[in-house]
Coordinates of C-alpha atoms and ligand atoms in Angstrom, one line a residue:
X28 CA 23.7 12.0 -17.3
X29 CA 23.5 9.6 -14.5
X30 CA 26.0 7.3 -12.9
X31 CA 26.7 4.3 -12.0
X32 CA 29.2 4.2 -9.0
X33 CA 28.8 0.3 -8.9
X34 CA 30.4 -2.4 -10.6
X35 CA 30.4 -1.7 -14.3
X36 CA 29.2 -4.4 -16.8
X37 CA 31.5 -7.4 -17.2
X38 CA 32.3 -10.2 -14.9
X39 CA 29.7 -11.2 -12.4
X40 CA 30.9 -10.6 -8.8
X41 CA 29.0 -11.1 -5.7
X42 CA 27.0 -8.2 -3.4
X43 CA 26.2 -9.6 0.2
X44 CA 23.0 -8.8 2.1
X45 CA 21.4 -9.8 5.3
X46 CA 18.0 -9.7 6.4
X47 CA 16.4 -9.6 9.5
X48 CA 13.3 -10.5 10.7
X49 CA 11.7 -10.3 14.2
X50 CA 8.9 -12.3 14.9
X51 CA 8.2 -10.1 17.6
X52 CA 8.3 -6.9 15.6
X53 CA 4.7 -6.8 13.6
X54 CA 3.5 -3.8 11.5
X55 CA 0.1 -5.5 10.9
X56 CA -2.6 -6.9 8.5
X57 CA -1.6 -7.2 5.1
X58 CA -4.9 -6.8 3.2
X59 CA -5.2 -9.0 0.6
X60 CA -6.6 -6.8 -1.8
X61 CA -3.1 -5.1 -1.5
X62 CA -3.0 -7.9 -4.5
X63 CA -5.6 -6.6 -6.6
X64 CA -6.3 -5.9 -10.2
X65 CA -7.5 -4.0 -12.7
X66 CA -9.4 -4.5 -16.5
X67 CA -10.5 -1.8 -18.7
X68 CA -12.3 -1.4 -22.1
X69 CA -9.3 -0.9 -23.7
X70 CA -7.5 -2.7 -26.2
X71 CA -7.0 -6.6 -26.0
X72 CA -8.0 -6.2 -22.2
X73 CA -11.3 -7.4 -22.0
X74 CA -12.0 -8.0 -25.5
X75 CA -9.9 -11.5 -26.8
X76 CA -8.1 -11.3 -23.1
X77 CA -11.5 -12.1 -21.1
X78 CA -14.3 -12.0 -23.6
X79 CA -14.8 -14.3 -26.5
X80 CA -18.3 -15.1 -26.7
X81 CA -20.1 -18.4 -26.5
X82 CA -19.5 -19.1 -29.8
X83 CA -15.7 -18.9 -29.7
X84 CA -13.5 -21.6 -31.0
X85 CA -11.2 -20.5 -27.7
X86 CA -12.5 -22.7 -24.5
X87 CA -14.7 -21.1 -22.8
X88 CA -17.4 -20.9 -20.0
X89 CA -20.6 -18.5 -20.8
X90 CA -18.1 -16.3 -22.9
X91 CA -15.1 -15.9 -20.7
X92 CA -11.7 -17.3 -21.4
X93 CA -11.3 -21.1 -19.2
X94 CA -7.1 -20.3 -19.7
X95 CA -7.2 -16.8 -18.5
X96 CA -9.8 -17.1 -15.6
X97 CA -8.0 -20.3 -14.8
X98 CA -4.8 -18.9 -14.4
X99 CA -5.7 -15.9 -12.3
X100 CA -7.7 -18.5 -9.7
X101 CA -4.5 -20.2 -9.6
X102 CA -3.0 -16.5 -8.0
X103 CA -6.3 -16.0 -5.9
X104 CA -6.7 -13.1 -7.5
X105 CA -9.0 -10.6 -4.4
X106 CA -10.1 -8.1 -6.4
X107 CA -10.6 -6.3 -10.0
X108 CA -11.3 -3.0 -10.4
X109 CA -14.0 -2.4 -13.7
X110 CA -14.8 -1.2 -16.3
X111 CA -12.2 1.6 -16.3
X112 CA -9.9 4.1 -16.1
X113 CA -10.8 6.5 -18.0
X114 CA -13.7 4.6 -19.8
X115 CA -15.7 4.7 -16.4
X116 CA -16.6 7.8 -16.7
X117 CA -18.1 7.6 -20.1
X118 CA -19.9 4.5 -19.4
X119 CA -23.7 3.7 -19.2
X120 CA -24.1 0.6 -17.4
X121 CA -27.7 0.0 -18.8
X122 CA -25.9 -0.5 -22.7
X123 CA -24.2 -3.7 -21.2
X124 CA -27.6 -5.8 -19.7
X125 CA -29.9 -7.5 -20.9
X126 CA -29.9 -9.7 -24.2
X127 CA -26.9 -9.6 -26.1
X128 CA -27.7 -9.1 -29.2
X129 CA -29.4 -6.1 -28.1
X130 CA -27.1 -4.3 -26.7
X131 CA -25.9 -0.5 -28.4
X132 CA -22.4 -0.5 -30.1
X133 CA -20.7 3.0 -28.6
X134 CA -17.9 4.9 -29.5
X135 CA -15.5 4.1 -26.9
X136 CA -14.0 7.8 -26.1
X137 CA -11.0 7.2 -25.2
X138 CA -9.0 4.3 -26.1
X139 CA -9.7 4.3 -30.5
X140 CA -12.4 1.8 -30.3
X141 CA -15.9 0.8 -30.7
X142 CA -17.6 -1.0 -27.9
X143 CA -20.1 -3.2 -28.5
X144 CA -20.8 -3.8 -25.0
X145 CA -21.2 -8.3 -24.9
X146 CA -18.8 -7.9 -21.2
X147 CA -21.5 -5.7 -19.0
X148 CA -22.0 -6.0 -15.3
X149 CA -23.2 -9.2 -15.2
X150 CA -20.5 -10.8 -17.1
X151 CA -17.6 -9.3 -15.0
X152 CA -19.3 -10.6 -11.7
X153 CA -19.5 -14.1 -13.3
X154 CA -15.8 -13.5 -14.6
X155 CA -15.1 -12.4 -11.0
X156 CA -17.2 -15.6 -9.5
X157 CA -14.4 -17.5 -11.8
X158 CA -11.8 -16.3 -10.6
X159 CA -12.5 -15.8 -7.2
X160 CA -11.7 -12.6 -6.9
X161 CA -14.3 -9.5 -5.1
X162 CA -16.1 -7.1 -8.1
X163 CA -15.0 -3.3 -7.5
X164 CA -17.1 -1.3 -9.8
X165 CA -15.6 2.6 -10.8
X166 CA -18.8 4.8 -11.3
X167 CA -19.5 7.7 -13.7
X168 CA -19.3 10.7 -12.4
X169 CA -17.7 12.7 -15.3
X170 CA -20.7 12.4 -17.8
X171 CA -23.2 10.5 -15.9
X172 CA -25.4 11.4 -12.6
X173 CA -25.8 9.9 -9.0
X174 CA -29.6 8.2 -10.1
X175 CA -27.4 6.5 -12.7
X176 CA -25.2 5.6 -10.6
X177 CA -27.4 4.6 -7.2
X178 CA -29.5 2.9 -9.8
X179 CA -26.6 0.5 -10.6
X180 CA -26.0 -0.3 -7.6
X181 CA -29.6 -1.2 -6.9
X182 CA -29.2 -3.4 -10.1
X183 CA -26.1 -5.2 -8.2
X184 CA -26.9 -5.4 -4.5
X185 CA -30.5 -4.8 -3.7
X186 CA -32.5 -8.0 -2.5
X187 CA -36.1 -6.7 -2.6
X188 CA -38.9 -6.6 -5.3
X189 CA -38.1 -3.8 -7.6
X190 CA -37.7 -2.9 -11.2
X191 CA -34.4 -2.8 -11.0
X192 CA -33.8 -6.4 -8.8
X193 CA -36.3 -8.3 -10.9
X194 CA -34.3 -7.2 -14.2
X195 CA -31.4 -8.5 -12.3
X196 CA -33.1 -11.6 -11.6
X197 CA -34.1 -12.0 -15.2
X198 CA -30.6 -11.8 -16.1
X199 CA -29.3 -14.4 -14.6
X200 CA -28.9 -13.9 -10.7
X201 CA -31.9 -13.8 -8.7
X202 CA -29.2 -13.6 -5.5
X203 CA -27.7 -10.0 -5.3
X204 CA -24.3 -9.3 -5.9
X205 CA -23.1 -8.0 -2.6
X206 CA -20.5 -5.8 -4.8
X207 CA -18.9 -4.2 -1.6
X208 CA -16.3 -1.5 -3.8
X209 CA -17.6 1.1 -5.6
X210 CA -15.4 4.1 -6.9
X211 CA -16.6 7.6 -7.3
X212 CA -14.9 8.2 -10.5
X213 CA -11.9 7.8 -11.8
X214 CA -8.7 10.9 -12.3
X215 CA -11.9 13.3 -12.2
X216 CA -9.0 15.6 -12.5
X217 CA -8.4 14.4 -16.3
X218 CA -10.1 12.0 -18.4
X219 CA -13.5 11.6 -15.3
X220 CA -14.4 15.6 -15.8
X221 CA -11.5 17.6 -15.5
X222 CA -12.9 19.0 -12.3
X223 CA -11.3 21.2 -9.5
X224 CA -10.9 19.8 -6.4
X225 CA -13.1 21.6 -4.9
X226 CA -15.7 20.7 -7.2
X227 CA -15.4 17.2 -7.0
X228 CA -15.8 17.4 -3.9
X229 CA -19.2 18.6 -4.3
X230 CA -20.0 15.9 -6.8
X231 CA -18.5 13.6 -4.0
X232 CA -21.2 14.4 -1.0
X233 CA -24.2 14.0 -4.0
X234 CA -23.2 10.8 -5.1
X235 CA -21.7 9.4 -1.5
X236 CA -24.8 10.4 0.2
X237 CA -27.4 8.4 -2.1
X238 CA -25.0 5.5 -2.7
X239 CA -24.7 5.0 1.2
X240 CA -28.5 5.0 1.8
X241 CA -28.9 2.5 -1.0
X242 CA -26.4 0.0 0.9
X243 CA -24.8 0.9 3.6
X244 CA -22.7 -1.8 3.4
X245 CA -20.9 -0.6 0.8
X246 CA -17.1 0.9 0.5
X247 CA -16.6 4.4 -1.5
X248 CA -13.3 4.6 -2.9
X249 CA -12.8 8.6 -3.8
X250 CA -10.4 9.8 -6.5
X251 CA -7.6 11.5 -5.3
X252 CA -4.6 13.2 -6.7
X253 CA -1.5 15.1 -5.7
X254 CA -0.9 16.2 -2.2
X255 CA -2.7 19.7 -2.7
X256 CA -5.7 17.8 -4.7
X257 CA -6.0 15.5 -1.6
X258 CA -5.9 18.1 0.9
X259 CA -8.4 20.5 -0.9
X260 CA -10.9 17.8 -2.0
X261 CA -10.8 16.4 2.2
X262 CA -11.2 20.0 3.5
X263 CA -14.1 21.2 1.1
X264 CA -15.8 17.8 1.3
X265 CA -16.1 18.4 4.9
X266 CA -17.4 15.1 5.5
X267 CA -14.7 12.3 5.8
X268 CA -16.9 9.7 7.3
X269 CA -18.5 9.3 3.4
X270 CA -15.1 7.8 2.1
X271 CA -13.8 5.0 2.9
X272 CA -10.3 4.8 0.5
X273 CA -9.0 7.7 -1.5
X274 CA -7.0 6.5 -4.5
X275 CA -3.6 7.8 -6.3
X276 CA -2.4 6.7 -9.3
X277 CA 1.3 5.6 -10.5
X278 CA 2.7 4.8 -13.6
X279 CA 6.2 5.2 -14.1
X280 CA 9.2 4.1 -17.4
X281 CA 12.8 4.2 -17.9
X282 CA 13.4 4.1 -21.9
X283 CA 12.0 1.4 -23.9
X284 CA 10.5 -1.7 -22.7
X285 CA 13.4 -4.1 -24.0
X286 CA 16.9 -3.1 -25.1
X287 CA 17.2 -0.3 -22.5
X288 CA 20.7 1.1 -21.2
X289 CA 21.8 0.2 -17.6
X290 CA 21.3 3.5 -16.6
X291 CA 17.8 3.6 -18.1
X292 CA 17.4 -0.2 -16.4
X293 CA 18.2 1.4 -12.3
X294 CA 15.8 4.4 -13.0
X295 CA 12.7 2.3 -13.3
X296 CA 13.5 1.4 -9.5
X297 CA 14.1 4.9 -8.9
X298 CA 11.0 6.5 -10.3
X299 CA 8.8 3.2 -9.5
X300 CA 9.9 3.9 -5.7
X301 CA 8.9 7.4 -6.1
X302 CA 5.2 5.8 -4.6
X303 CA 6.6 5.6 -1.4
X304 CA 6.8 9.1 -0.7
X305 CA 3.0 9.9 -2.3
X306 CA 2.3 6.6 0.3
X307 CA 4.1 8.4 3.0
X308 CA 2.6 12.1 2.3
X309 CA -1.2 11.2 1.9
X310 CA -1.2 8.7 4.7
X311 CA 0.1 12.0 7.2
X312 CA -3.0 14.0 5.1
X313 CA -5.2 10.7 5.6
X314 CA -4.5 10.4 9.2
X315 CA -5.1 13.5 10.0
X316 CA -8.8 13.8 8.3
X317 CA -9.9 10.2 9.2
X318 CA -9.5 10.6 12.9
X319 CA -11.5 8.3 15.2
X320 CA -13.5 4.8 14.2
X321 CA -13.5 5.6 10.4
X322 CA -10.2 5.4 9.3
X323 CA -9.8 6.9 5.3
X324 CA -7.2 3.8 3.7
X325 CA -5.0 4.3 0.5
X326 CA -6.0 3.0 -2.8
X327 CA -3.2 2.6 -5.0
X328 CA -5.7 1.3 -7.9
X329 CA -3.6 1.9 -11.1
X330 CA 0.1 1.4 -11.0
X331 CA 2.5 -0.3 -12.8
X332 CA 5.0 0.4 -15.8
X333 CA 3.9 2.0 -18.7
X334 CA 6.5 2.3 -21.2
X335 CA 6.8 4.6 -24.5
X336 CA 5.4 1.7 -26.9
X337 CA 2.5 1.8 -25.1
X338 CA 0.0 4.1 -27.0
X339 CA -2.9 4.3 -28.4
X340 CA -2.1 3.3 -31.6
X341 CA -0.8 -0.3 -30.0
X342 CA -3.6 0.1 -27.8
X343 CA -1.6 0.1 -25.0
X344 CA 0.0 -3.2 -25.5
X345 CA 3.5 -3.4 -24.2
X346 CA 6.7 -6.1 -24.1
X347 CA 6.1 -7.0 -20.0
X348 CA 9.8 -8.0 -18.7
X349 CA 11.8 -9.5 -15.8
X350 CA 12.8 -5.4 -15.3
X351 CA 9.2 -4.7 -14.6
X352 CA 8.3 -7.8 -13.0
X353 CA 11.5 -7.1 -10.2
X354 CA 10.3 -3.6 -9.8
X355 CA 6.8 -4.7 -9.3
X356 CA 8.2 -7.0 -6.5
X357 CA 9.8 -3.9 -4.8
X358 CA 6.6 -2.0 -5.2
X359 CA 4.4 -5.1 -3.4
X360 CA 7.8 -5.1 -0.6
X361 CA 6.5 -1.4 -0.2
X362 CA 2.6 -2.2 0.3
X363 CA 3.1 -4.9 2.8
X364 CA 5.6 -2.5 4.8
X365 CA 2.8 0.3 4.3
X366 CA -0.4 -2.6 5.3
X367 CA -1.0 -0.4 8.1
X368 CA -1.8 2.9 5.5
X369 CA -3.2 0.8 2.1
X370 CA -6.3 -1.3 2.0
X371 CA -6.5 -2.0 -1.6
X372 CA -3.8 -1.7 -5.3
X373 CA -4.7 -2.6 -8.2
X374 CA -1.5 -3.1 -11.1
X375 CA -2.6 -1.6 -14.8
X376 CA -4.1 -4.0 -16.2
X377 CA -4.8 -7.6 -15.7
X378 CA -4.9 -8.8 -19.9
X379 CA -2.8 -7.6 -22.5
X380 CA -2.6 -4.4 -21.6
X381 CA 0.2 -2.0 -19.4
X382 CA 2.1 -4.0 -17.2
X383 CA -0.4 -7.0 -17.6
X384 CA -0.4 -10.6 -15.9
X385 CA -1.7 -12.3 -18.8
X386 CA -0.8 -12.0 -22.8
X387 CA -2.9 -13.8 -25.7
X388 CA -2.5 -14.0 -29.1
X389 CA -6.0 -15.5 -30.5
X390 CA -6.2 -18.8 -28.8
X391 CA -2.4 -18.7 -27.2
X392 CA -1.9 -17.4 -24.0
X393 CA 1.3 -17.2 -21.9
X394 CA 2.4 -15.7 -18.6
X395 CA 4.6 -12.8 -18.2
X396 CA 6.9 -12.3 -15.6
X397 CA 5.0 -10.2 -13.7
X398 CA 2.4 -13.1 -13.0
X399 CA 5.0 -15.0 -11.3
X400 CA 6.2 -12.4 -8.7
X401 CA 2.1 -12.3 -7.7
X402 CA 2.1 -16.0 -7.5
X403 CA 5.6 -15.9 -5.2
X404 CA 4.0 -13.4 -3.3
X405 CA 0.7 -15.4 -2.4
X406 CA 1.9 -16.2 0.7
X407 CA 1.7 -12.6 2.1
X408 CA -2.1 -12.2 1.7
X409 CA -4.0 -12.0 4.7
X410 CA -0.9 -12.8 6.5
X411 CA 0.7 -10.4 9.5
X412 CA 3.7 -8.0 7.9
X413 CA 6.9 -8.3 9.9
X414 CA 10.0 -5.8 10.2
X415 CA 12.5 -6.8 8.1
X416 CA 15.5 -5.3 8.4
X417 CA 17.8 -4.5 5.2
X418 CA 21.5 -3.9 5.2
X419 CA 23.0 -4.1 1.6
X420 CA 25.1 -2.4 -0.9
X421 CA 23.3 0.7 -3.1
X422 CA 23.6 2.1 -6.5
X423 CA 24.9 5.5 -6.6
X424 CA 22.7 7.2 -9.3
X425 CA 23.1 10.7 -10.1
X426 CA 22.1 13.0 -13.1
X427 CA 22.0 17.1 -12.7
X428 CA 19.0 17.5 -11.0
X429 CA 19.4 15.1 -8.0
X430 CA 21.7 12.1 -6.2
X431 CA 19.4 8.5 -5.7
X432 CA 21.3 5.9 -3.6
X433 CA 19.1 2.7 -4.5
X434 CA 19.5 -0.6 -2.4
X435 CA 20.1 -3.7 -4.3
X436 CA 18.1 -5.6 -2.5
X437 CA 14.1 -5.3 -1.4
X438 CA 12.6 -7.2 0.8
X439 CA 9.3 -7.8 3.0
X440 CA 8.2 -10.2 5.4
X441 CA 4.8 -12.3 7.0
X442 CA 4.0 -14.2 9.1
X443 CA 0.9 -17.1 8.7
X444 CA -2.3 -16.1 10.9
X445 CA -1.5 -19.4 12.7
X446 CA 2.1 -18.7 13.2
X447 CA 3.8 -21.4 11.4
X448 CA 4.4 -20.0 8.2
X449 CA 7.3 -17.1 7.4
X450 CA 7.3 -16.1 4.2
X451 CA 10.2 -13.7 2.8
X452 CA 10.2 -12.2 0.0
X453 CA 13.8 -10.8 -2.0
X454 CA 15.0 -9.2 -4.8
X455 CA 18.2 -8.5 -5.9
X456 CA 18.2 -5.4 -8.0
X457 CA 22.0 -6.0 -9.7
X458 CA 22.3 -6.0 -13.3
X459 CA 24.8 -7.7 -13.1
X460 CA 26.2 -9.4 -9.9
X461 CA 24.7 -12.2 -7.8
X462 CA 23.7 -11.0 -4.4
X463 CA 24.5 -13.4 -1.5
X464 CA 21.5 -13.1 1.4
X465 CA 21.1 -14.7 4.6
X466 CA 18.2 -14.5 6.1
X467 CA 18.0 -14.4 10.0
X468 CA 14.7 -15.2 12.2
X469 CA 15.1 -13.6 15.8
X470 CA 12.5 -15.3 17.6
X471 CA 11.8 -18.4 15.5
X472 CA 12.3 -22.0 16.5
X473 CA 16.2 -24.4 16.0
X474 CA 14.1 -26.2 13.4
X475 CA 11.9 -25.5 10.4
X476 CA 11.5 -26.4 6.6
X477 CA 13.0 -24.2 4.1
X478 CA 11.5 -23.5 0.3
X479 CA 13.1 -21.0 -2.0
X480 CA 11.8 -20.5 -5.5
X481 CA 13.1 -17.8 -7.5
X482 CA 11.9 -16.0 -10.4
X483 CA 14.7 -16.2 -13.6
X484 CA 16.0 -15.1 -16.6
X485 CA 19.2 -14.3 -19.0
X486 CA 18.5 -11.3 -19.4
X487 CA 16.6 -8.3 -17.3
X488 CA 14.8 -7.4 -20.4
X489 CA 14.1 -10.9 -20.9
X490 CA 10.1 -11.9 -21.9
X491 CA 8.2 -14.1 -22.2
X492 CA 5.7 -15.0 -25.7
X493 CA 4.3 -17.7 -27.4
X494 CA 7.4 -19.4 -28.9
X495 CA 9.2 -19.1 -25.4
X496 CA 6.3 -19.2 -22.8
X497 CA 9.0 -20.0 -20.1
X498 CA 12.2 -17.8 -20.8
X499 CA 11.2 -15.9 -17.3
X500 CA 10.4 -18.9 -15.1
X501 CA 10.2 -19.9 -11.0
X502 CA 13.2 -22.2 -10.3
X503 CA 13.5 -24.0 -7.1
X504 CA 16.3 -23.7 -5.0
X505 CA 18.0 -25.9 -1.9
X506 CA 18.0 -24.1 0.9
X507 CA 18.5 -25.5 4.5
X508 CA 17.2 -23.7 7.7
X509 CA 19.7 -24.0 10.6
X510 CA 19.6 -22.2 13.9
X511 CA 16.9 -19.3 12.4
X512 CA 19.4 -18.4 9.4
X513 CA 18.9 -19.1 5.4
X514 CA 21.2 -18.7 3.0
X515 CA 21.4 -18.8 -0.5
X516 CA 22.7 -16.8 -3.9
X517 CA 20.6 -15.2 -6.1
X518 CA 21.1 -14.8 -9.9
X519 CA 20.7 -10.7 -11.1
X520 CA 17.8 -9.0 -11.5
X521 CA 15.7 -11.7 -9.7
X522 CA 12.9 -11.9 -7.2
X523 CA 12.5 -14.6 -4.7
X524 CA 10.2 -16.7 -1.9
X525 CA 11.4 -17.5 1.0
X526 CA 8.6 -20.2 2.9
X527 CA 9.6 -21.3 6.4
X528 CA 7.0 -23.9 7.9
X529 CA 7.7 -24.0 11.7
X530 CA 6.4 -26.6 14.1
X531 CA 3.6 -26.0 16.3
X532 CA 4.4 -23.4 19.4
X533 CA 6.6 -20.5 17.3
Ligands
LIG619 O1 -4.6 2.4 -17.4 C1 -4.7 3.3 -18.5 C2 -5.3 4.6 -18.1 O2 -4.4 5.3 -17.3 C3 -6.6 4.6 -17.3 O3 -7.7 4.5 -18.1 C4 -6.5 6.0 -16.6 O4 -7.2 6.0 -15.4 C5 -5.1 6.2 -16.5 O5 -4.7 7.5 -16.8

């Protein structure tokens, strides 16, 4: 049984919390695929959430959703990850070109469906041309062979006169796709093979070693897996110049999406922050195997809450709350701490399924909370990470098997390539108190504009749906910047976006 050493439920007090941020104290680059995504054949993702057809009453632009691409430009969505998960690997690309009406209707293995394969390669680069975001494509290796594979990426990327480019060409696109990420697989532990290590490996050097001389432009993401999965695959592959990120996997849940216990509501935090130690233990493996000028980088490309009414029987469909939108902020506080390690994440998945961005009912289509910490967040991409500096109160949890002292409040911080823009970002993880935060600059100017929006709602398993669109919502707050400090008082469970515009010469 765990416990709660903390204010018990009743009436709201008030938590204090400073942060500190030196301007002189960088970590480095935030990538801004760090704020990437993810879509899989599965469920209501790209079927109803992306893909409607031509024909659809539901706007639309060649097929694709106008609402839902719209809405993800407005987040400058960097990158999706497609077409799976566990579908990658028993995909074959060549049943989603050509003319539509053509195309084979498959038994989609694992996700309880059919697929009648309208969304192919060339629809999800036009749906990523939409949205703005980069196309990272995860390859078969579980059923399917390196030709297949080398042979898709000759569809995507090669510019010259072949068989392969001129069906591209009469396709659509003429130009090449310049798709720069392509995975090796996905869990080829599990659903992509069930291999060993070891044997992956192998499968590894044969696909990395065509796929490279095909374009060497390209960036291999390789599938890794628990510490001693990582460390085998690296030492029998023998070869770390051939990948460029090796990706882990999180999903994580605390009792039931909505109605959940207060215990149940602090252990998300605790098991969603369980990442930070598989960031910290494969970065030491990473560094250690991608000495020199290629440098291996983390791949965090499915993570994000999955709760227990998420099967496949609601095809993966869960309630998406302020709970898992505060816990993804204190997962993306982790990354941009970690900018130096991780190059890309990708949260699981973009539409209607998982922790998703986006939910639709036929032609309805609201936000969830979630979508509102990555539009707080923007700010951070492509910007320089900071040291920010934490003192708060924690949570005391305990159950038999272990003590957890959580910290009520996350944070990160950037600053703008040209200087003049700190952004903050805060969370206070109270169920029930208000945390009261100042935020301190060391380094920054006397002067500056101050912008605080915060992300809201009665309840921590508040959500939002058709009828109430806005029950989790940004608010704006007052704030004044005086002599490099900001103050202010969040609500519970909330997340917030601190923007400080300097003038010229920070
Ligand atoms: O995101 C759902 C599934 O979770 C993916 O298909 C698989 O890679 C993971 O196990």
């Amino acid at each position: 049984m765990a416990r709660i050493s903390a204010n018990k439920r009743g009436k709201s007090k008030l938590h204090s919390a400073t942060i500190r941020v030196d301007l002189r104290r960088e970590i480095g680059a935030i990538d801004k695929n760090i704020y990437g995504h993810f879509v899989e054949h599965l469920g209501r993702c790209v079927e109803e959430g992306i893909w409607v057809g031509e024909d659809s009453a539901i706007p639309n632009e060649d097929g694709i959703r106008s609402d839902v691409a719209g809405a993800l430009r407005a987040i400058s969505i960097p990158v999706i990850r497609w077409p799976g998960g566990c579908f990658a690997d028993a995909y074959n690309w060549r049943d989603g070109i050509g003319p539509r009406q053509q195309r084979p209707r498959r038994v989609n293995l694992w996700w309880a469906k059919e697929e009648d394969n309208q969304f192919g390669t060339d629809e999800f680069v036009r749906f990523c041309r939409m949205t703005g975001a980069e196309p990272y494509i995860c390859g078969n290796v579980g059923s399917g062979s390196p030709r297949e594979m080398v042979e898709w990426l000759e569809y995507c990327n090669y510019a010259g006169d072949t068989a392969l480019a001129r069906q591209r060409a009469a396709n659509g696109s003429p130009q090449p796709y310049g798709v720069k990420y392509w995975g090796v697989g996905n869990e080829n532990w599990g659903c992509g093979g069930a291999y060993e290590a070891s044997e992956y490996a192998r499968e590894y050097r044969r696909y990395a070693t065509y796929l490279r001389r095909m374009d060497p432009a390209i960036e291999l993401v390789a599938c890794g897996y628990t510490p001693e999965w990582n460390l085998e695959f690296l030492e029998k592959l023998g070869r770390p110049d051939l990948v460029d990120h090796l990706s882990i996997h999180h999903y994580y849940a605390s009792g039931p999406a909505q109605g959940f216990s207060d215990e149940e509501y602090y252990n998300l935090f605790v098991k969603a922050l369980q990442l930070e130690e598989m960031i910290e233990q494969t970065t030491g493996l990473l560094s250690f195997f991608g000495r020199g000028a290629r440098r291996i980088k983390l791949a965090i490309d499915e993570w994000g809450a999955w709760h227990p009414q998420a099967t496949l029987e609601t095809h993966l469909y869960q309630e998406s709350t302020l709970r898992d939108a505060v816990c993804a902020a204190v997962l993306l506080d982790v990354f941009n701490r970690h900018c130096n390690a991780i190059s890309m994440t990708n949260i699981a998945q973009t539409i209607n399924v998982l922790q998703c961005l986006i939910q639709t009912a036929g032609e309805q289509m609201w936000l969830t909370p979630t979508y509102h910490v990555y539009n707080l967040y923007q700010p951070h991409m492509q910007a320089t990470a900071l040291e920010a500096e934490i003192e708060c109160a924690s949570m005391e949890l305990a159950n038999d098997e272990q003590r957890r002292s959580l910290p009520l409040v996350s944070g990160s911080a950037s600053v703008s390539p040209d200087r003049q823009r700190l952004c903050v970002t805060f969370s206070n993880l109270h169920l029930d108190d208000k945390a009261e935060v100042s935020v301190h600059f060391v380094g920054a100017g006397r002067s500056a504009d101050a912008k605080l929006r915060v992300l809201v709602g009665e309840r921590a398993d508040s959500a939002n749906g058709s009828q109430a669109p806005e029950a989790v919502r940004v608010q704006s707050q007052d704030v004044q910047y005086k002599d490099g400090v900001v103050s202010c008082v969040l609500p519970p469970h909330s997340t917030a976006a601190l923007t400080v515009t300097t003038h010229p010469g920070l």
